[in-house]
Short mmCIF file of C-alpha atoms and ligand atoms in Angstrom, two decimals:
data_model
loop_
_atom_site.label_atom_id
_atom_site.label_comp_id
_atom_site.label_asym_id
_atom_site.label_seq_id
_atom_site.Cartn_x
_atom_site.Cartn_y
_atom_site.Cartn_z
CA MET F 28 237.66 -42.77 136.22
CA THR F 29 234.92 -44.94 137.42
CA ASP F 30 237.47 -48.12 138.35
CA THR F 31 237.99 -48.59 142.27
CA THR F 32 241.16 -49.20 141.47
CA LYS F 33 244.00 -46.81 142.33
CA ALA F 34 245.45 -45.68 138.59
CA THR F 35 245.93 -42.15 138.47
CA GLN F 36 248.43 -39.96 136.20
CA ASP F 37 251.35 -41.47 137.46
CA ARG F 38 250.24 -44.66 139.22
CA VAL F 39 250.13 -47.89 137.67
CA VAL F 40 247.67 -50.85 138.73
CA ILE F 41 249.63 -53.59 139.30
CA PHE F 42 247.11 -56.85 138.23
CA ASP F 43 248.58 -59.95 139.08
CA THR F 44 247.45 -63.51 137.31
CA THR F 45 250.08 -65.85 138.92
CA LEU F 46 247.23 -68.15 140.01
CA ARG F 47 245.23 -68.00 136.89
CA ASP F 48 247.24 -67.28 133.41
CA GLY F 49 250.78 -68.76 136.19
CA GLU F 50 248.90 -71.57 137.45
CA GLN F 51 247.35 -72.55 133.89
CA SER F 52 251.23 -73.40 132.47
CA PRO F 53 251.82 -77.39 132.22
CA GLY F 54 252.78 -78.35 135.46
CA ALA F 55 251.96 -75.58 137.50
CA THR F 56 249.05 -76.71 139.00
CA MET F 57 248.60 -75.37 142.96
CA THR F 58 246.65 -77.31 145.72
CA HIS F 59 244.22 -75.05 146.94
CA SER F 60 245.98 -74.18 149.98
CA GLU F 61 248.61 -73.20 148.15
CA LYS F 62 246.76 -70.69 146.17
CA LEU F 63 245.54 -69.05 149.41
CA GLU F 64 248.49 -68.70 150.80
CA ILE F 65 250.21 -66.79 147.57
CA ALA F 66 246.89 -64.85 147.57
CA GLY F 67 247.91 -63.70 151.29
CA LEU F 68 251.70 -62.71 150.27
CA LEU F 69 250.13 -60.80 146.92
CA ASP F 70 247.86 -58.85 149.08
CA GLU F 71 249.93 -58.17 151.39
CA MET F 72 252.57 -57.18 149.06
CA GLY F 73 250.13 -54.44 147.99
CA VAL F 74 249.33 -56.10 144.82
CA ASP F 75 246.23 -54.03 143.68
CA VAL F 76 244.44 -56.80 141.67
CA ILE F 77 244.47 -60.56 142.12
CA GLU F 78 243.13 -62.65 139.31
CA ALA F 79 242.59 -65.34 141.45
CA GLY F 80 241.35 -68.38 138.97
CA PHE F 81 238.92 -69.43 136.14
CA PRO F 82 235.78 -70.10 138.18
CA ILE F 83 234.14 -72.16 135.71
CA ALA F 84 237.46 -74.47 134.24
CA SER F 85 236.77 -76.73 137.69
CA GLU F 86 235.06 -76.94 140.99
CA GLY F 87 238.81 -76.40 142.25
CA ASP F 88 239.28 -73.48 140.88
CA PHE F 89 235.81 -72.00 141.71
CA GLU F 90 236.52 -73.06 145.03
CA ALA F 91 239.82 -71.55 145.49
CA VAL F 92 238.47 -67.89 143.99
CA SER F 93 235.35 -67.56 146.50
CA ALA F 94 238.03 -68.69 149.13
CA ILE F 95 240.50 -65.81 147.86
CA ALA F 96 237.53 -63.64 147.46
CA LYS F 97 236.58 -64.01 151.21
CA ALA F 98 240.19 -63.93 152.85
CA ALA F 99 241.36 -60.63 150.78
CA GLN F 100 241.94 -57.57 152.71
CA ASN F 101 243.26 -55.00 150.34
CA ALA F 102 243.51 -56.33 146.72
CA VAL F 103 240.76 -56.20 144.30
CA ILE F 104 239.99 -60.24 143.34
CA CYS F 105 238.98 -60.95 139.54
CA GLY F 106 238.15 -64.00 138.27
CA LEU F 107 238.10 -64.97 134.53
CA ALA F 108 235.13 -65.45 132.23
CA ARG F 109 234.64 -66.38 128.85
CA ALA F 110 232.19 -64.32 126.60
CA ASN F 111 229.00 -66.45 127.66
CA TYR F 112 226.85 -66.20 130.61
CA LYS F 113 227.11 -69.27 132.12
CA ASP F 114 231.18 -68.34 132.36
CA ILE F 115 230.19 -64.69 133.81
CA ASP F 116 227.76 -66.04 136.48
CA ARG F 117 230.00 -68.59 137.58
CA CYS F 118 232.74 -65.78 137.77
CA TRP F 119 230.23 -63.74 139.67
CA GLU F 120 229.39 -66.10 142.18
CA ALA F 121 233.11 -66.69 142.86
CA VAL F 122 234.28 -63.16 143.48
CA LYS F 123 231.20 -61.72 144.68
CA HIS F 124 232.28 -62.91 148.09
CA ALA F 125 235.34 -59.96 147.99
CA ARG F 126 235.58 -56.71 149.53
CA GLN F 127 236.05 -55.31 146.13
CA PRO F 128 235.30 -58.18 143.45
CA ARG F 129 235.50 -57.85 139.33
CA ILE F 130 234.78 -59.78 136.29
CA HIS F 131 237.33 -60.18 133.48
CA THR F 132 235.64 -61.16 130.28
CA PHE F 133 237.29 -62.27 126.96
CA ILE F 134 236.81 -63.09 123.42
CA GLY F 135 239.44 -63.81 120.88
CA THR F 136 239.23 -60.73 118.36
CA SER F 137 241.86 -61.66 115.54
CA PRO F 138 241.24 -63.14 112.19
CA LEU F 139 242.30 -66.67 113.72
CA HIS F 140 240.52 -66.46 117.06
CA ARG F 141 237.18 -65.37 115.27
CA ALA F 142 237.29 -68.43 113.36
CA ILE F 143 236.91 -70.45 116.78
CA PRO F 144 233.80 -70.07 117.45
CA ASN F 145 232.64 -69.28 114.00
CA LEU F 146 231.38 -65.43 114.00
CA ASP F 147 231.38 -62.81 111.61
CA MET F 148 232.90 -59.72 112.76
CA ASP F 149 229.00 -58.48 113.25
CA GLN F 150 227.95 -61.06 115.69
CA MET F 151 231.12 -60.93 117.58
CA ALA F 152 230.18 -57.20 118.45
CA GLU F 153 226.80 -58.08 119.09
CA ARG F 154 228.32 -60.64 121.76
CA ILE F 155 230.97 -58.30 123.16
CA HIS F 156 227.92 -56.05 123.74
CA ASP F 157 225.52 -58.79 125.01
CA THR F 158 228.38 -60.34 127.94
CA VAL F 159 230.03 -57.36 129.15
CA THR F 160 226.58 -56.32 129.58
CA HIS F 161 225.52 -58.85 131.40
CA ALA F 162 228.57 -58.56 133.51
CA ARG F 163 228.19 -55.28 134.39
CA ASN F 164 224.71 -55.56 135.74
CA LEU F 165 226.32 -58.17 138.11
CA CYS F 166 229.52 -56.34 139.27
CA ASP F 167 230.42 -52.66 138.43
CA ASN F 168 233.96 -53.43 137.90
CA VAL F 169 234.12 -55.10 134.55
CA GLN F 170 237.41 -55.96 132.67
CA TRP F 171 237.38 -56.75 129.60
CA SER F 172 240.27 -58.45 126.81
CA PRO F 173 239.94 -58.44 123.20
CA MET F 174 242.57 -61.55 122.87
CA ASP F 175 245.23 -61.98 120.71
CA ALA F 176 244.65 -57.90 120.57
CA THR F 177 248.17 -57.28 119.11
CA ARG F 178 247.01 -59.41 115.99
CA THR F 179 243.63 -57.79 115.84
CA GLU F 180 242.97 -55.33 112.56
CA HIS F 181 243.22 -51.85 113.81
CA ASP F 182 239.43 -50.80 112.88
CA TYR F 183 238.16 -53.66 114.22
CA LEU F 184 239.80 -53.42 117.76
CA CYS F 185 238.83 -49.83 117.70
CA ARG F 186 235.25 -50.87 117.18
CA VAL F 187 235.18 -53.54 119.78
CA VAL F 188 237.05 -51.48 122.58
CA GLU F 189 234.39 -48.76 121.85
CA ILE F 190 231.62 -51.18 122.25
CA ALA F 191 232.79 -52.75 125.67
CA ILE F 192 233.52 -49.25 127.01
CA LYS F 193 229.61 -48.57 126.04
CA ALA F 194 228.31 -51.90 127.86
CA GLY F 195 230.05 -50.53 130.87
CA ALA F 196 233.70 -52.26 130.98
CA THR F 197 235.90 -50.30 133.64
CA THR F 198 239.27 -51.46 132.41
CA ILE F 199 239.84 -52.38 128.77
CA ASN F 200 242.89 -55.11 128.58
CA ILE F 201 245.12 -55.02 125.19
CA PRO F 202 246.76 -58.66 125.53
CA ASP F 203 249.66 -59.85 123.42
CA THR F 204 248.49 -63.48 123.93
CA VAL F 205 251.19 -65.06 121.51
CA GLY F 206 253.89 -62.43 122.76
CA TYR F 207 254.61 -61.63 119.18
CA THR F 208 254.73 -57.43 119.77
CA ALA F 209 257.81 -55.25 120.10
CA PRO F 210 258.37 -52.10 122.41
CA ARG F 211 257.56 -49.20 119.50
CA GLU F 212 254.33 -51.39 118.58
CA SER F 213 253.02 -52.10 122.15
CA ALA F 214 252.90 -48.04 122.76
CA ALA F 215 251.79 -47.36 119.40
CA LEU F 216 248.75 -49.54 119.91
CA ILE F 217 248.07 -47.72 123.26
CA ARG F 218 248.29 -44.48 121.67
CA MET F 219 246.12 -45.58 118.98
CA LEU F 220 242.99 -46.69 121.27
CA LEU F 221 243.05 -43.55 123.36
CA GLU F 222 243.42 -41.34 120.27
CA ARG F 223 240.47 -43.29 118.02
CA VAL F 224 238.23 -44.57 120.60
CA PRO F 225 235.47 -42.46 122.07
CA GLY F 226 235.51 -42.81 126.01
CA ALA F 227 239.05 -44.04 126.40
CA ASP F 228 239.63 -41.55 128.30
CA ARG F 229 237.20 -42.71 131.34
CA ILE F 230 238.79 -46.34 131.66
CA ILE F 231 242.00 -47.72 132.46
CA PHE F 232 244.27 -49.39 129.82
CA ALA F 233 246.14 -52.55 130.69
CA THR F 234 248.60 -54.36 128.89
CA HIS F 235 249.02 -58.40 129.14
CA CYS F 236 252.64 -59.47 127.53
CA HIS F 237 253.64 -62.80 126.98
CA ASN F 238 257.26 -63.57 126.53
CA ASP F 239 257.51 -65.71 123.57
CA LEU F 240 260.10 -63.22 121.88
CA GLY F 241 261.81 -62.15 125.66
CA MET F 242 260.19 -58.75 125.04
CA ALA F 243 256.97 -58.75 127.48
CA THR F 244 258.77 -56.64 130.20
CA ALA F 245 259.91 -53.82 127.36
CA ASN F 246 256.49 -53.75 126.16
CA SER F 247 254.78 -53.71 129.21
CA LEU F 248 256.65 -50.59 130.33
CA ALA F 249 256.31 -49.29 126.48
CA ALA F 250 252.67 -49.48 127.04
CA VAL F 251 252.45 -47.60 130.40
CA GLU F 252 254.65 -44.98 128.64
CA ALA F 253 251.95 -45.11 125.95
CA GLY F 254 249.38 -43.95 128.52
CA ALA F 255 248.40 -47.76 130.04
CA ARG F 256 247.98 -47.56 133.35
CA GLN F 257 247.49 -51.25 134.51
CA ILE F 258 250.25 -53.84 134.05
CA GLU F 259 249.29 -57.53 133.95
CA CYS F 260 252.28 -59.91 135.26
CA THR F 261 253.36 -62.96 137.21
CA ILE F 262 255.57 -63.78 139.71
CA ASN F 263 258.94 -65.00 138.27
CA GLY F 264 257.23 -64.78 134.92
CA LEU F 265 255.42 -67.71 135.26
CA GLY F 266 253.04 -68.76 132.59
CA GLU F 267 252.23 -70.61 129.50
CA ARG F 268 255.02 -71.01 127.37
CA ALA F 269 258.17 -68.77 127.95
CA GLY F 270 255.36 -67.20 130.37
CA ASN F 271 253.94 -63.53 131.02
CA THR F 272 255.57 -60.24 132.13
CA ALA F 273 257.67 -60.51 135.89
CA LEU F 274 256.47 -58.53 138.38
CA GLU F 275 259.43 -58.38 139.95
CA GLU F 276 260.84 -56.65 136.61
CA VAL F 277 258.63 -54.05 135.69
CA VAL F 278 258.02 -52.95 139.43
CA MET F 279 261.93 -53.04 140.05
CA ALA F 280 262.41 -51.10 136.68
CA LEU F 281 259.80 -47.96 137.38
CA LYS F 282 261.25 -48.12 140.89
CA VAL F 283 265.17 -48.25 139.78
CA ARG F 284 264.49 -45.87 136.38
CA ASN F 285 261.95 -43.55 138.22
CA ASP F 286 263.83 -40.57 136.59
CA ILE F 287 262.84 -41.78 132.96
CA MET F 288 259.52 -43.58 133.78
CA PRO F 289 258.11 -41.63 136.51
CA TYR F 290 255.14 -43.84 137.50
CA ARG F 291 254.47 -45.32 140.82
CA THR F 292 253.14 -48.48 141.86
CA GLY F 293 251.80 -49.84 145.32
CA ILE F 294 254.14 -52.63 145.78
CA ASP F 295 256.23 -53.04 148.86
CA THR F 296 259.19 -54.39 147.31
CA THR F 297 260.94 -56.22 150.11
CA LYS F 298 258.54 -58.99 149.91
CA ILE F 299 259.35 -59.71 146.15
CA MET F 300 262.19 -62.47 146.87
CA ASN F 301 259.92 -64.44 149.70
CA ILE F 302 256.91 -64.77 147.19
CA SER F 303 259.19 -65.43 144.37
CA ARG F 304 260.73 -68.44 146.43
CA LYS F 305 257.25 -69.56 147.51
CA VAL F 306 256.02 -69.37 143.84
CA ALA F 307 258.89 -71.11 142.56
CA THR F 308 258.37 -74.25 145.48
CA VAL F 309 254.92 -74.53 145.13
CA SER F 310 254.78 -74.37 141.01
CA GLY F 311 257.79 -76.50 140.93
CA PHE F 312 259.13 -74.35 138.48
CA PRO F 313 262.73 -73.46 139.74
CA VAL F 314 264.10 -69.66 139.02
CA GLN F 315 266.98 -69.48 136.66
CA PHE F 316 270.32 -68.59 138.20
CA ASN F 317 270.59 -65.37 135.69
CA LYS F 318 266.88 -64.44 135.74
CA ALA F 319 266.77 -60.24 136.41
CA ILE F 320 265.91 -59.43 140.27
CA VAL F 321 265.02 -62.97 141.52
CA GLY F 322 268.20 -65.43 139.99
CA LYS F 323 270.67 -66.88 142.51
CA ASN F 324 273.09 -64.93 140.71
CA ALA F 325 271.59 -61.33 140.41
CA PHE F 326 273.48 -60.16 143.15
CA ALA F 327 276.43 -62.39 143.14
CA HIS F 328 279.65 -60.57 142.32
CA GLU F 329 282.45 -62.99 141.67
CA SER F 330 284.93 -61.44 139.67
CA GLY F 331 287.78 -60.09 141.39
CA ILE F 332 287.41 -56.18 139.68
CA HIS F 333 283.54 -56.64 140.46
CA GLN F 334 284.48 -57.70 144.51
CA ASP F 335 287.24 -55.23 144.74
CA GLY F 336 284.74 -52.39 143.36
CA MET F 337 281.81 -53.51 145.48
CA LEU F 338 283.61 -53.68 148.28
CA LYS F 339 284.93 -49.74 147.90
CA ASN F 340 281.41 -48.63 146.77
CA ALA F 341 278.39 -50.96 146.05
CA GLU F 342 277.14 -48.89 143.58
CA THR F 343 280.14 -49.56 141.61
CA PHE F 344 278.46 -52.54 139.94
CA GLU F 345 274.63 -52.70 141.60
CA ILE F 346 272.01 -50.18 140.76
CA MET F 347 269.66 -51.73 143.38
CA ARG F 348 270.39 -53.01 146.92
CA PRO F 349 269.58 -56.60 147.58
CA THR F 350 267.52 -55.20 150.51
CA ASP F 351 265.45 -53.12 148.03
CA ILE F 352 263.75 -56.90 146.95
CA GLY F 353 264.20 -58.31 150.58
CA LEU F 354 267.41 -60.85 149.98
CA ALA F 355 269.13 -60.58 153.90
CA ASP F 356 272.21 -58.11 153.47
CA THR F 357 274.27 -59.84 156.20
CA SER F 358 276.06 -63.09 155.32
CA LEU F 359 276.24 -64.53 158.73
CA VAL F 360 276.62 -68.05 158.38
CA MET F 361 274.50 -70.22 160.99
CA GLY F 362 275.80 -73.62 161.88
CA LYS F 363 275.36 -75.99 165.05
CA HIS F 364 275.93 -73.97 168.16
CA SER F 365 273.93 -70.68 166.67
CA GLY F 366 270.74 -70.81 168.98
CA ARG F 367 267.31 -70.67 168.42
CA ALA F 368 266.75 -66.51 168.21
CA ALA F 369 269.25 -66.28 165.86
CA LEU F 370 267.67 -68.88 163.66
CA ARG F 371 264.45 -66.58 164.25
CA ALA F 372 266.83 -63.43 163.45
CA LYS F 373 267.94 -64.79 160.63
CA LEU F 374 264.82 -66.54 159.16
CA ARG F 375 263.28 -62.61 159.57
CA ASP F 376 265.87 -61.30 157.26
CA LEU F 377 265.33 -63.92 154.60
CA GLY F 378 261.21 -62.89 154.86
CA TYR F 379 260.24 -66.09 157.00
CA GLU F 380 257.97 -64.68 159.79
CA LEU F 381 257.39 -67.50 162.16
CA ALA F 382 255.42 -68.73 164.87
CA ASP F 383 256.79 -70.06 168.00
CA ASN F 384 255.48 -73.88 167.35
CA GLN F 385 256.63 -73.23 163.42
CA LEU F 386 259.94 -72.26 164.80
CA ALA F 387 260.20 -74.93 167.10
CA ASP F 388 259.55 -77.48 164.14
CA VAL F 389 262.15 -75.47 161.81
CA PHE F 390 264.84 -75.80 164.69
CA VAL F 391 264.88 -79.39 165.25
CA ARG F 392 265.40 -79.44 161.12
CA PHE F 393 268.03 -77.26 161.25
CA LYS F 394 270.11 -78.68 164.13
CA ALA F 395 269.69 -81.87 162.16
CA LEU F 396 270.88 -80.25 159.19
CA ALA F 397 273.85 -78.23 161.02
CA ASP F 398 275.08 -81.60 162.08
CA ARG F 399 275.09 -83.11 158.71
CA LYS F 400 276.48 -79.81 157.33
CA LYS F 401 279.37 -77.33 158.91
CA GLU F 402 278.16 -74.06 157.89
CA VAL F 403 274.34 -73.66 156.98
CA TYR F 404 274.41 -70.66 154.61
CA ASP F 405 270.84 -68.32 153.66
CA ASP F 406 270.38 -70.95 150.68
CA ASP F 407 270.50 -73.68 152.91
CA LEU F 408 267.65 -71.93 155.18
CA VAL F 409 265.39 -71.32 152.35
CA ALA F 410 265.84 -74.88 150.90
CA LEU F 411 264.68 -75.95 154.40
CA MET F 412 261.83 -73.67 154.93
CA GLN F 413 260.80 -74.66 151.47
CA ASP F 414 261.12 -78.53 151.77
CA GLN F 415 257.49 -79.86 151.10
CA THR F 416 258.13 -82.65 153.42
CA THR F 417 257.68 -80.32 156.86
CA SER F 418 253.77 -80.11 155.34
CA ALA F 419 253.50 -84.10 155.24
CA GLU F 420 251.38 -85.24 158.35
CA HIS F 421 248.29 -85.79 156.64
CA ASP F 422 249.97 -87.20 153.37
CA THR F 423 248.90 -90.90 152.47
CA LEU F 424 252.88 -91.55 152.10
CA GLN F 425 255.82 -90.74 154.23
CA VAL F 426 259.28 -92.05 153.84
CA LYS F 427 260.32 -93.38 156.64
CA ARG F 428 263.70 -95.32 156.25
CA LEU F 429 266.16 -95.41 152.68
CA ARG F 430 269.32 -97.33 152.47
CA VAL F 431 270.90 -97.62 148.83
CA ILE F 432 273.86 -99.94 148.31
CA CYS F 433 275.90 -98.67 145.47
CA GLY F 434 278.93 -100.17 143.37
CA THR F 435 280.86 -99.90 140.41
CA GLU F 436 279.16 -103.36 139.48
CA GLY F 437 275.60 -102.95 139.30
CA PRO F 438 272.69 -103.17 139.71
CA GLN F 439 272.34 -101.22 142.68
CA GLU F 440 269.69 -101.82 145.43
CA ALA F 441 267.44 -99.69 147.66
CA GLU F 442 265.54 -100.66 150.76
CA LEU F 443 262.99 -98.53 151.75
CA THR F 444 260.32 -98.08 154.31
CA LEU F 445 257.19 -96.27 153.36
CA SER F 446 254.45 -95.30 155.63
CA ILE F 447 251.30 -95.61 153.73
CA ASP F 448 248.52 -94.38 155.61
CA GLY F 449 249.83 -94.88 158.80
CA VAL F 450 251.22 -98.35 158.68
CA ASP F 451 255.00 -99.26 157.55
CA HIS F 452 255.81 -101.33 154.70
CA SER F 453 259.36 -102.42 153.79
CA ILE F 454 260.66 -103.30 150.56
CA ASP F 455 264.06 -103.86 148.52
CA ALA F 456 264.33 -103.06 144.86
CA THR F 457 267.15 -103.03 142.29
CA GLY F 458 267.78 -100.52 139.67
CA ASP F 459 270.05 -98.42 137.15
CA GLY F 460 271.58 -96.13 140.03
CA PRO F 461 270.44 -95.66 143.41
CA VAL F 462 267.79 -92.95 142.49
CA ASP F 463 266.33 -95.70 139.73
CA ALA F 464 266.48 -98.34 142.41
CA SER F 465 264.76 -96.05 144.82
CA PHE F 466 261.57 -94.89 142.54
CA ASN F 467 261.29 -98.79 141.88
CA ALA F 468 260.98 -99.32 145.71
CA VAL F 469 257.82 -96.90 145.69
CA LYS F 470 256.63 -98.29 142.73
CA MET F 471 256.44 -101.67 144.42
CA LEU F 472 255.23 -100.87 147.66
CA TYR F 473 252.42 -98.42 145.97
CA PRO F 474 251.91 -99.40 142.46
CA HIS F 475 250.71 -96.74 140.26
CA GLN F 476 250.53 -95.24 136.91
CA ALA F 477 252.04 -92.14 136.86
CA LYS F 478 254.73 -91.30 134.38
CA LEU F 479 257.98 -89.58 135.53
CA HIS F 480 258.34 -86.32 133.32
CA ILE F 481 260.81 -84.07 134.94
CA TYR F 482 263.65 -84.90 137.50
CA GLN F 483 265.67 -81.96 138.46
CA VAL F 484 268.13 -81.72 140.79
CA HIS F 485 270.16 -78.33 142.28
CA ALA F 486 272.82 -78.02 144.95
CA VAL F 487 272.28 -75.52 146.77
CA THR F 488 275.44 -74.21 147.98
CA GLU F 489 279.12 -75.42 147.07
CA GLY F 490 281.06 -78.18 148.69
CA THR F 491 280.14 -81.81 148.93
CA ASP F 492 278.42 -81.44 152.14
CA ALA F 493 275.99 -78.94 149.81
CA GLN F 494 272.09 -79.97 150.17
CA ALA F 495 270.37 -80.99 146.90
CA THR F 496 267.01 -79.70 145.99
CA VAL F 497 265.07 -82.21 143.71
CA SER F 498 262.09 -81.44 141.63
CA VAL F 499 259.91 -84.33 140.76
CA ARG F 500 256.91 -83.73 137.99
CA LEU F 501 254.62 -86.87 137.63
CA GLU F 502 251.80 -87.09 134.99
CA GLU F 503 249.00 -89.63 135.46
CA ASP F 504 245.55 -89.37 133.10
CA GLY F 505 246.71 -85.88 132.01
CA LYS F 506 246.93 -84.77 135.69
CA ILE F 507 249.99 -83.35 136.38
CA ALA F 508 252.07 -82.81 139.66
CA THR F 509 255.03 -81.36 140.96
CA GLY F 510 256.96 -82.37 144.40
CA GLN F 511 260.38 -80.90 145.99
CA ALA F 512 262.34 -82.19 148.48
CA ALA F 513 265.83 -81.03 150.36
CA ASP F 514 268.46 -83.15 151.75
CA THR F 515 272.23 -83.45 151.74
CA ASP F 516 271.73 -86.82 150.16
CA THR F 517 270.64 -86.42 146.90
CA VAL F 518 268.93 -89.85 146.82
CA VAL F 519 266.91 -89.07 150.32
CA ALA F 520 265.88 -86.18 148.66
CA SER F 521 264.69 -87.65 145.45
CA VAL F 522 262.92 -89.99 147.43
CA LYS F 523 261.00 -87.30 149.07
CA ALA F 524 260.12 -85.08 146.35
CA TYR F 525 258.79 -88.22 144.35
CA VAL F 526 256.43 -89.34 146.79
CA ASN F 527 255.62 -85.60 147.64
CA ALA F 528 254.64 -85.44 143.82
CA LEU F 529 252.92 -88.83 143.83
CA ASN F 530 250.94 -87.29 147.26
CA ARG F 531 249.59 -84.64 145.50
CA LEU F 532 248.07 -86.67 142.59
CA ILE F 533 246.74 -89.19 145.52
CA HIS F 534 245.50 -86.08 147.26
CA ARG F 535 243.50 -84.83 143.79
CA ARG F 536 242.33 -88.32 143.16
CA GLN F 537 240.71 -88.55 146.47
CA LYS F 538 239.17 -85.03 145.71
CA SER F 539 237.35 -85.73 142.39
CA ALA F 540 236.68 -89.52 143.95
CA PRO F 541 236.53 -90.02 147.45
CA GLY F 542 238.18 -93.08 148.30
CA SER F 543 239.41 -94.28 144.78
CA ASP F 544 242.98 -94.06 145.32
CA MET F 545 243.25 -96.88 147.26
CA LYS F 546 240.91 -99.36 145.13
CA ASN F 547 243.80 -101.01 143.00
CA VAL F 548 246.55 -100.64 145.39
CA HIS F 549 248.15 -104.25 146.64
CA TYR F 550 250.82 -104.17 148.82
CA THR F 551 253.85 -105.78 148.04
CA SER F 552 255.67 -105.22 151.17
CA ARG F 553 258.38 -107.47 152.99
CA ALA F 554 257.52 -107.07 156.70
O1 KIV U 602 247.00 -63.78 126.82
C1 KIV U 602 245.73 -63.97 126.89
O2 KIV U 602 245.31 -63.10 125.95
C2 KIV U 602 245.05 -64.05 128.17
C3 KIV U 602 243.54 -63.67 128.13
C4 KIV U 602 242.52 -64.57 128.61
C5 KIV U 602 243.91 -62.20 128.69
O3 KIV U 602 245.58 -64.55 129.01
ZN1 ZN U 603 247.39 -64.45 129.01
#
């Protein structure tokens, strides 16, 4: 094998595309620093290839891919490029800083996709030859994808895969772009390519499945059984429409059922839970409660029969241990008498390794929470760690004070003090309920055109003193930003989440046109 990655007979390369296919899904946009942080976690957990972005898509994408390429310690860093020289050159400029760079170039090969660039079969074959050759002249690690491969005529697929291999591609990815295939067909396609394409034994076949019919994990594993040795996936299955294959699902399936699927990955599975939480927070896509492996209920045993069985022998109802994915085994509940050392140990169990100054900050917020809430559970601490208001010092807007007046007779009132660029402004506003009144107050203090797309509230634990985590998604001029916050007061969490999302939009505006954010703002404050 000419590829620099580690696929062998039983070793499956894990290719993570959370930062490209995942981030591409509407609303999941991440900031530069969030992308860097997630790439660091992927690298640390043993992901073999990180698809860091689509460098030609925007200046921001280019910068993120370059920065990730420079920072990566172990993983191959890959960028995506369409089948043209400009895309490929730009991609190379971004990934070339990596210890192990890869260019991933693609073109849609199915009849429907061929119609888009209006190329006939021969013209497309020539384009594939030229662009893969160009990429290979820049980089010796080149991946090529026939987009919508699962709906491409088999003869044509064999023909173009052969061309790409001859032009120097080292990995051939077979995407199920629209999530249309099924396990038996997914396996048969890989087998067919291995049998019919000359040179197929010299390269690695990858499988890239979307989850439109809920079969992405099964399809990926079937492809591996047929001879594919790279799985393309995302954390939490993030991705367009119904998402991509979930990394945690394929990795844990290969680990738990190694008896019938004897393949290895290089993933440290104890890092799964931490990165799952991180991706949920920064993307604003919460993980469904009953999601395999990382859902809140994946290891919860509530029924009497289950609990009884679990106490006698955990294996009665558990096929893997919570600790396998980095979930704390202890149910030690924290409270206001818990000290700094206990908090550090607990957070370490939950996958958060903190420097002293970070611990000092979290400890203050933990104490404030423990004062309001008798018992602080693991989920409360995770919510505390994920609260985006912690990284807010450099933000334009900060919530300073909020008081709401509610009653059976409306309208409800909110008194809000917002710090705008370091100066406090206050206002009273009314609305249809306390959240509406508070959001109206934000709009009056900081007029903006952003539309509220999603407003979601989750209780972190049970009880009336439970913390609420709130996600808010705003849209302005086609740009989408998500904010999250946690508090025992749902209205406070809501306003903080709204302001977080607004800060992200402002940040983006400032980056694309410095100074533009303040142009149309006239404060309407009380003070
Ligand atoms: O789903 C798909 O076809 C893709 C390609 C760009 C590989 O994401
Ligand atoms: Zn895809």
